[in-house]
Amino acid sequence: MITDIKVLDNFYIDPNRIISLVDNFPITGCGSGARTIDLCVLDSDIFQSVKESLCNIHNVDHTKIKLFTFFMEHFYNDMDELFNIASTHMDGKDPDICRSSVEEYNLAFCGQILLTSNPDPETGVAIYKFKPHINWNAQEIVKHCIDDYTIPGEEYRAGRINLETFKEMRNAHEENFELTCDIKNVFNRMVSWKGGTLHGQKITKNVPRKLNQYFFAEWI
């Protein structure tokens, strides 16, 4: 059974080999950082090993899921601290689809492998739940936590709102959630959660560059 949170230290036997793999391939801009192409293209053998390991951790038949996994570098933004804190959200946003639906949501599990060699422990993964007064139905949850949570940043970057409005919209979104679990950033730590879990993360000026591997497993 897939449970909400799983944490495993020392995920890779040789994490420095993985970091070298990332360093040898180009990365492209994506939101607050830069990402590689999928690991299945970078190195198919490592990809298969990661897929089988994650499925074993979750007790899932690896033939029943499709795994997407890539690496991202995040960089500290000194314009405003709020730019360094990810909005609370659920995984599953597809930039090619304007609106998600409950019926189409098929993420089995998702997560990160933390690969910053000397990390700030406070830049791990934060897990949230809805505050008691929030009574959104399933489709409203998808709307607020998958589709719309990126709107403030998109509007600000497009020049349609100013910084103050961006901050007001972000803060209003965060008022719906409360922290339940704060998992520290430890080198080579794997953190995974059931699809639909609310989460976020941040980066600090103490360690202004952060490297994460992200993975998303969909039921076939």
PDB file of C-alpha atoms in Angstrom:
ATOM      1  CA  MET A   1       0.000   0.000   0.000  1.00  0.00           C
ATOM      2  CA  ILE A   2       1.325   3.447  -0.902  1.00  0.00           C
ATOM      3  CA  THR A   3       1.468   5.628   2.195  1.00  0.00           C
ATOM      4  CA  ASP A   4       1.768   9.390   2.393  1.00  0.00           C
ATOM      5  CA  ILE A   5       5.442   9.772   3.329  1.00  0.00           C
ATOM      6  CA  LYS A   6       8.532   7.602   2.900  1.00  0.00           C
ATOM      7  CA  VAL A   7      12.090   8.711   3.689  1.00  0.00           C
ATOM      8  CA  LEU A   8      15.205   6.718   2.834  1.00  0.00           C
ATOM      9  CA  ASP A   9      18.762   7.939   3.406  1.00  0.00           C
ATOM     10  CA  ASN A  10      21.710   6.905   1.218  1.00  0.00           C
ATOM     11  CA  PHE A  11      19.470   6.192  -1.754  1.00  0.00           C
ATOM     12  CA  TYR A  12      22.289   6.000  -4.297  1.00  0.00           C
ATOM     13  CA  ILE A  13      25.299   3.772  -3.674  1.00  0.00           C
ATOM     14  CA  ASP A  14      27.459   6.286  -5.556  1.00  0.00           C
ATOM     15  CA  PRO A  15      25.672   9.664  -5.552  1.00  0.00           C
ATOM     16  CA  ASN A  16      28.730  11.468  -6.905  1.00  0.00           C
ATOM     17  CA  ARG A  17      28.405   9.457 -10.106  1.00  0.00           C
ATOM     18  CA  ILE A  18      24.867  10.771 -10.446  1.00  0.00           C
ATOM     19  CA  ILE A  19      26.018  14.340  -9.891  1.00  0.00           C
ATOM     20  CA  SER A  20      28.718  13.887 -12.538  1.00  0.00           C
ATOM     21  CA  LEU A  21      26.060  12.612 -14.927  1.00  0.00           C
ATOM     22  CA  VAL A  22      24.040  15.786 -14.398  1.00  0.00           C
ATOM     23  CA  ASP A  23      27.092  18.009 -14.834  1.00  0.00           C
ATOM     24  CA  ASN A  24      27.853  16.435 -18.220  1.00  0.00           C
ATOM     25  CA  PHE A  25      24.472  17.191 -19.785  1.00  0.00           C
ATOM     26  CA  PRO A  26      22.866  20.508 -20.651  1.00  0.00           C
ATOM     27  CA  ILE A  27      20.095  21.918 -18.520  1.00  0.00           C
ATOM     28  CA  THR A  28      17.296  24.217 -19.603  1.00  0.00           C
ATOM     29  CA  GLY A  29      15.341  26.896 -17.789  1.00  0.00           C
ATOM     30  CA  CYS A  30      12.235  25.875 -15.870  1.00  0.00           C
ATOM     31  CA  GLY A  31      10.505  28.119 -13.321  1.00  0.00           C
ATOM     32  CA  SER A  32      12.872  28.928 -10.465  1.00  0.00           C
ATOM     33  CA  GLY A  33      15.643  26.679 -11.701  1.00  0.00           C
ATOM     34  CA  ALA A  34      17.026  24.670 -14.593  1.00  0.00           C
ATOM     35  CA  ARG A  35      16.330  21.048 -15.473  1.00  0.00           C
ATOM     36  CA  THR A  36      17.825  18.157 -17.398  1.00  0.00           C
ATOM     37  CA  ILE A  37      16.109  15.900 -19.875  1.00  0.00           C
ATOM     38  CA  ASP A  38      14.582  12.754 -18.404  1.00  0.00           C
ATOM     39  CA  LEU A  39      16.924  10.243 -16.760  1.00  0.00           C
ATOM     40  CA  CYS A  40      15.699   7.494 -19.093  1.00  0.00           C
ATOM     41  CA  VAL A  41      17.462   9.425 -21.887  1.00  0.00           C
ATOM     42  CA  LEU A  42      20.512  10.412 -19.839  1.00  0.00           C
ATOM     43  CA  ASP A  43      21.223   6.850 -18.716  1.00  0.00           C
ATOM     44  CA  SER A  44      18.702   4.052 -19.285  1.00  0.00           C
ATOM     45  CA  ASP A  45      20.429   1.619 -16.906  1.00  0.00           C
ATOM     46  CA  ILE A  46      20.397   4.046 -13.979  1.00  0.00           C
ATOM     47  CA  PHE A  47      16.803   4.925 -14.827  1.00  0.00           C
ATOM     48  CA  GLN A  48      15.695   1.305 -14.666  1.00  0.00           C
ATOM     49  CA  SER A  49      17.502   0.792 -11.381  1.00  0.00           C
ATOM     50  CA  VAL A  50      15.849   3.895  -9.882  1.00  0.00           C
ATOM     51  CA  LYS A  51      12.423   2.805 -11.113  1.00  0.00           C
ATOM     52  CA  GLU A  52      12.756  -0.663  -9.608  1.00  0.00           C
ATOM     53  CA  SER A  53      14.087   0.719  -6.318  1.00  0.00           C
ATOM     54  CA  LEU A  54      11.223   3.201  -5.962  1.00  0.00           C
ATOM     55  CA  CYS A  55       8.632   0.570  -6.830  1.00  0.00           C
ATOM     56  CA  ASN A  56      10.132  -1.797  -4.260  1.00  0.00           C
ATOM     57  CA  ILE A  57       9.987   0.946  -1.617  1.00  0.00           C
ATOM     58  CA  HIS A  58       6.299   1.460  -2.374  1.00  0.00           C
ATOM     59  CA  ASN A  59       5.551  -2.245  -2.929  1.00  0.00           C
ATOM     60  CA  VAL A  60       4.324  -1.514  -6.462  1.00  0.00           C
ATOM     61  CA  ASP A  61       4.764  -3.710  -9.542  1.00  0.00           C
ATOM     62  CA  HIS A  62       7.168  -1.736 -11.750  1.00  0.00           C
ATOM     63  CA  THR A  63       5.289  -2.897 -14.861  1.00  0.00           C
ATOM     64  CA  LYS A  64       2.154  -1.119 -13.605  1.00  0.00           C
ATOM     65  CA  ILE A  65       3.594   2.400 -13.536  1.00  0.00           C
ATOM     66  CA  LYS A  66       5.267   4.861 -15.878  1.00  0.00           C
ATOM     67  CA  LEU A  67       8.052   6.850 -14.248  1.00  0.00           C
ATOM     68  CA  PHE A  68       9.230  10.336 -15.166  1.00  0.00           C
ATOM     69  CA  THR A  69      12.379  11.553 -13.429  1.00  0.00           C
ATOM     70  CA  PHE A  70      14.786  14.421 -14.049  1.00  0.00           C
ATOM     71  CA  PHE A  71      17.210  16.705 -12.195  1.00  0.00           C
ATOM     72  CA  MET A  72      16.784  20.386 -11.396  1.00  0.00           C
ATOM     73  CA  GLU A  73      19.113  23.042 -10.087  1.00  0.00           C
ATOM     74  CA  HIS A  74      17.462  25.776  -8.024  1.00  0.00           C
ATOM     75  CA  PHE A  75      19.090  29.147  -7.378  1.00  0.00           C
ATOM     76  CA  TYR A  76      18.482  31.636  -4.598  1.00  0.00           C
ATOM     77  CA  ASN A  77      16.644  34.806  -5.654  1.00  0.00           C
ATOM     78  CA  ASP A  78      17.611  37.877  -3.642  1.00  0.00           C
ATOM     79  CA  MET A  79      14.762  40.037  -5.007  1.00  0.00           C
ATOM     80  CA  ASP A  80      12.283  38.909  -2.348  1.00  0.00           C
ATOM     81  CA  GLU A  81      12.310  35.974   0.062  1.00  0.00           C
ATOM     82  CA  LEU A  82       8.919  34.766  -1.167  1.00  0.00           C
ATOM     83  CA  PHE A  83      10.460  33.840  -4.512  1.00  0.00           C
ATOM     84  CA  ASN A  84      12.527  31.222  -2.678  1.00  0.00           C
ATOM     85  CA  ILE A  85       9.543  29.427  -1.150  1.00  0.00           C
ATOM     86  CA  ALA A  86       7.486  27.148  -3.369  1.00  0.00           C
ATOM     87  CA  SER A  87       3.708  27.459  -3.151  1.00  0.00           C
ATOM     88  CA  THR A  88       1.962  24.610  -1.383  1.00  0.00           C
ATOM     89  CA  HIS A  89       0.631  22.311  -4.094  1.00  0.00           C
ATOM     90  CA  MET A  90      -0.138  18.809  -5.314  1.00  0.00           C
ATOM     91  CA  ASP A  91       1.928  17.249  -8.093  1.00  0.00           C
ATOM     92  CA  GLY A  92       0.269  16.731 -11.444  1.00  0.00           C
ATOM     93  CA  LYS A  93       0.283  20.098 -13.225  1.00  0.00           C
ATOM     94  CA  ASP A  94       0.549  19.638 -16.983  1.00  0.00           C
ATOM     95  CA  PRO A  95       1.508  22.857 -18.814  1.00  0.00           C
ATOM     96  CA  ASP A  96      -0.168  21.519 -21.965  1.00  0.00           C
ATOM     97  CA  ILE A  97      -3.546  21.110 -20.230  1.00  0.00           C
ATOM     98  CA  CYS A  98      -5.459  24.198 -19.088  1.00  0.00           C
ATOM     99  CA  ARG A  99      -7.523  22.411 -16.448  1.00  0.00           C
ATOM    100  CA  SER A 100      -7.060  19.122 -14.643  1.00  0.00           C
ATOM    101  CA  SER A 101      -9.855  16.816 -13.598  1.00  0.00           C
ATOM    102  CA  VAL A 102     -10.284  14.475 -10.662  1.00  0.00           C
ATOM    103  CA  GLU A 103     -11.126  11.604 -13.001  1.00  0.00           C
ATOM    104  CA  GLU A 104      -7.865  11.958 -14.925  1.00  0.00           C
ATOM    105  CA  TYR A 105      -5.611  12.182 -11.857  1.00  0.00           C
ATOM    106  CA  ASN A 106      -3.502   9.021 -11.846  1.00  0.00           C
ATOM    107  CA  LEU A 107      -0.274   9.771  -9.969  1.00  0.00           C
ATOM    108  CA  ALA A 108       0.664   6.811  -7.793  1.00  0.00           C
ATOM    109  CA  PHE A 109       3.596   8.386  -5.973  1.00  0.00           C
ATOM    110  CA  CYS A 110       6.011  11.280  -6.393  1.00  0.00           C
ATOM    111  CA  GLY A 111       9.062  12.625  -4.651  1.00  0.00           C
ATOM    112  CA  GLN A 112      12.589  13.950  -4.615  1.00  0.00           C
ATOM    113  CA  ILE A 113      16.116  12.713  -4.135  1.00  0.00           C
ATOM    114  CA  LEU A 114      18.115  15.468  -2.429  1.00  0.00           C
ATOM    115  CA  LEU A 115      21.526  15.791  -4.046  1.00  0.00           C
ATOM    116  CA  THR A 116      23.034  19.002  -2.687  1.00  0.00           C
ATOM    117  CA  SER A 117      26.372  17.862  -1.293  1.00  0.00           C
ATOM    118  CA  ASN A 118      26.471  20.356   1.602  1.00  0.00           C
ATOM    119  CA  PRO A 119      22.839  21.384   2.031  1.00  0.00           C
ATOM    120  CA  ASP A 120      21.054  23.766   4.335  1.00  0.00           C
ATOM    121  CA  PRO A 121      18.990  21.270   6.387  1.00  0.00           C
ATOM    122  CA  GLU A 122      16.042  23.686   6.327  1.00  0.00           C
ATOM    123  CA  THR A 123      15.631  23.284   2.551  1.00  0.00           C
ATOM    124  CA  GLY A 124      14.118  19.826   2.512  1.00  0.00           C
ATOM    125  CA  VAL A 125      10.462  18.979   1.916  1.00  0.00           C
ATOM    126  CA  ALA A 126       7.516  20.387   3.863  1.00  0.00           C
ATOM    127  CA  ILE A 127       4.255  18.404   3.984  1.00  0.00           C
ATOM    128  CA  TYR A 128       0.956  20.177   4.601  1.00  0.00           C
ATOM    129  CA  LYS A 129      -2.718  19.509   5.219  1.00  0.00           C
ATOM    130  CA  PHE A 130      -5.810  21.661   4.802  1.00  0.00           C
ATOM    131  CA  LYS A 131      -6.799  23.848   7.704  1.00  0.00           C
ATOM    132  CA  PRO A 132      -9.959  22.615   9.480  1.00  0.00           C
ATOM    133  CA  HIS A 133     -12.236  25.245   7.952  1.00  0.00           C
ATOM    134  CA  ILE A 134     -11.359  24.316   4.343  1.00  0.00           C
ATOM    135  CA  ASN A 135     -14.151  22.209   2.851  1.00  0.00           C
ATOM    136  CA  TRP A 136     -13.280  22.178  -0.862  1.00  0.00           C
ATOM    137  CA  ASN A 137     -14.664  19.287  -2.875  1.00  0.00           C
ATOM    138  CA  ALA A 138     -12.336  17.095  -4.932  1.00  0.00           C
ATOM    139  CA  GLN A 139     -12.500  19.254  -8.055  1.00  0.00           C
ATOM    140  CA  GLU A 140     -11.956  22.451  -6.073  1.00  0.00           C
ATOM    141  CA  ILE A 141      -8.853  20.890  -4.533  1.00  0.00           C
ATOM    142  CA  VAL A 142      -7.524  20.136  -8.007  1.00  0.00           C
ATOM    143  CA  LYS A 143      -8.312  23.702  -9.123  1.00  0.00           C
ATOM    144  CA  HIS A 144      -6.580  25.416  -6.203  1.00  0.00           C
ATOM    145  CA  CYS A 145      -3.681  23.003  -5.654  1.00  0.00           C
ATOM    146  CA  ILE A 146      -2.789  21.870  -9.185  1.00  0.00           C
ATOM    147  CA  ASP A 147      -4.158  24.329 -11.731  1.00  0.00           C
ATOM    148  CA  ASP A 148      -4.142  27.761 -10.108  1.00  0.00           C
ATOM    149  CA  TYR A 149      -1.303  27.838  -7.576  1.00  0.00           C
ATOM    150  CA  THR A 150       1.178  29.020 -10.212  1.00  0.00           C
ATOM    151  CA  ILE A 151      -0.981  31.940 -11.385  1.00  0.00           C
ATOM    152  CA  PRO A 152       0.569  34.620  -9.109  1.00  0.00           C
ATOM    153  CA  GLY A 153       4.060  33.874 -10.395  1.00  0.00           C
ATOM    154  CA  GLU A 154       2.906  33.683 -14.001  1.00  0.00           C
ATOM    155  CA  GLU A 155       1.059  36.990 -13.734  1.00  0.00           C
ATOM    156  CA  TYR A 156       4.022  38.700 -12.072  1.00  0.00           C
ATOM    157  CA  ARG A 157       6.557  37.457 -14.620  1.00  0.00           C
ATOM    158  CA  ALA A 158       4.250  38.613 -17.420  1.00  0.00           C
ATOM    159  CA  GLY A 159       4.136  42.103 -15.903  1.00  0.00           C
ATOM    160  CA  ARG A 160       0.372  42.022 -15.308  1.00  0.00           C
ATOM    161  CA  ILE A 161       0.645  42.428 -11.516  1.00  0.00           C
ATOM    162  CA  ASN A 162       3.201  44.146  -9.296  1.00  0.00           C
ATOM    163  CA  LEU A 163       5.267  42.591  -6.537  1.00  0.00           C
ATOM    164  CA  GLU A 164       2.866  43.624  -3.790  1.00  0.00           C
ATOM    165  CA  THR A 165      -0.096  41.983  -5.518  1.00  0.00           C
ATOM    166  CA  PHE A 166       1.966  38.868  -6.158  1.00  0.00           C
ATOM    167  CA  LYS A 167       2.768  38.615  -2.456  1.00  0.00           C
ATOM    168  CA  GLU A 168      -0.866  39.179  -1.469  1.00  0.00           C
ATOM    169  CA  MET A 169      -2.049  36.406  -3.811  1.00  0.00           C
ATOM    170  CA  ARG A 170       0.641  34.005  -2.620  1.00  0.00           C
ATOM    171  CA  ASN A 171      -0.058  34.691   1.050  1.00  0.00           C
ATOM    172  CA  ALA A 172      -3.807  34.231   0.503  1.00  0.00           C
ATOM    173  CA  HIS A 173      -3.125  30.815  -1.037  1.00  0.00           C
ATOM    174  CA  GLU A 174      -0.887  29.732   1.840  1.00  0.00           C
ATOM    175  CA  GLU A 175      -3.540  30.661   4.407  1.00  0.00           C
ATOM    176  CA  ASN A 176      -5.421  27.492   3.419  1.00  0.00           C
ATOM    177  CA  PHE A 177      -2.775  25.083   4.738  1.00  0.00           C
ATOM    178  CA  GLU A 178      -0.902  24.104   7.871  1.00  0.00           C
ATOM    179  CA  LEU A 179       2.404  22.273   8.219  1.00  0.00           C
ATOM    180  CA  THR A 180       2.306  18.644   9.330  1.00  0.00           C
ATOM    181  CA  CYS A 181       5.827  17.376   8.608  1.00  0.00           C
ATOM    182  CA  ASP A 182       9.169  19.069   7.890  1.00  0.00           C
ATOM    183  CA  ILE A 183      11.731  16.713   6.368  1.00  0.00           C
ATOM    184  CA  LYS A 184      15.282  18.051   6.532  1.00  0.00           C
ATOM    185  CA  ASN A 185      17.588  18.253   3.547  1.00  0.00           C
ATOM    186  CA  VAL A 186      20.235  15.538   3.876  1.00  0.00           C
ATOM    187  CA  PHE A 187      22.571  14.631   1.024  1.00  0.00           C
ATOM    188  CA  ASN A 188      21.388  11.550  -0.896  1.00  0.00           C
ATOM    189  CA  ARG A 189      18.058  11.384   0.985  1.00  0.00           C
ATOM    190  CA  MET A 190      14.983  10.149  -0.886  1.00  0.00           C
ATOM    191  CA  VAL A 191      11.625  11.608   0.132  1.00  0.00           C
ATOM    192  CA  SER A 192       8.473  10.223  -1.444  1.00  0.00           C
ATOM    193  CA  TRP A 193       4.756  10.732  -0.990  1.00  0.00           C
ATOM    194  CA  LYS A 194       1.457   9.411  -2.239  1.00  0.00           C
ATOM    195  CA  GLY A 195      -0.012  11.220  -5.245  1.00  0.00           C
ATOM    196  CA  GLY A 196      -2.236  14.042  -4.057  1.00  0.00           C
ATOM    197  CA  THR A 197      -0.107  14.947  -1.033  1.00  0.00           C
ATOM    198  CA  LEU A 198       0.246  18.682  -0.321  1.00  0.00           C
ATOM    199  CA  HIS A 199       3.857  19.814  -0.143  1.00  0.00           C
ATOM    200  CA  GLY A 200       6.378  22.576  -0.769  1.00  0.00           C
ATOM    201  CA  GLN A 201      10.047  23.439  -0.356  1.00  0.00           C
ATOM    202  CA  LYS A 202      12.413  26.383  -0.220  1.00  0.00           C
ATOM    203  CA  ILE A 203      15.962  27.523  -0.854  1.00  0.00           C
ATOM    204  CA  THR A 204      17.982  29.828   1.400  1.00  0.00           C
ATOM    205  CA  LYS A 205      20.911  32.164   0.908  1.00  0.00           C
ATOM    206  CA  ASN A 206      22.973  29.922   3.209  1.00  0.00           C
ATOM    207  CA  VAL A 207      23.315  27.473   0.292  1.00  0.00           C
ATOM    208  CA  PRO A 208      22.187  29.424  -2.793  1.00  0.00           C
ATOM    209  CA  ARG A 209      22.307  26.463  -5.193  1.00  0.00           C
ATOM    210  CA  LYS A 210      20.277  23.311  -4.671  1.00  0.00           C
ATOM    211  CA  LEU A 211      20.207  20.122  -6.747  1.00  0.00           C
ATOM    212  CA  ASN A 212      17.185  17.818  -6.603  1.00  0.00           C
ATOM    213  CA  GLN A 213      16.069  14.804  -8.589  1.00  0.00           C
ATOM    214  CA  TYR A 214      12.290  14.740  -9.077  1.00  0.00           C
ATOM    215  CA  PHE A 215      10.218  11.679  -9.876  1.00  0.00           C
ATOM    216  CA  PHE A 216       6.559  11.134 -10.754  1.00  0.00           C
ATOM    217  CA  ALA A 217       5.001   7.696 -11.115  1.00  0.00           C
ATOM    218  CA  GLU A 218       1.746   7.341 -13.030  1.00  0.00           C
ATOM    219  CA  TRP A 219      -0.475   4.283 -13.041  1.00  0.00           C
ATOM    220  CA  ILE A 220      -0.590   2.714 -16.492  1.00  0.00           C
TER     221      ILE A 220
END
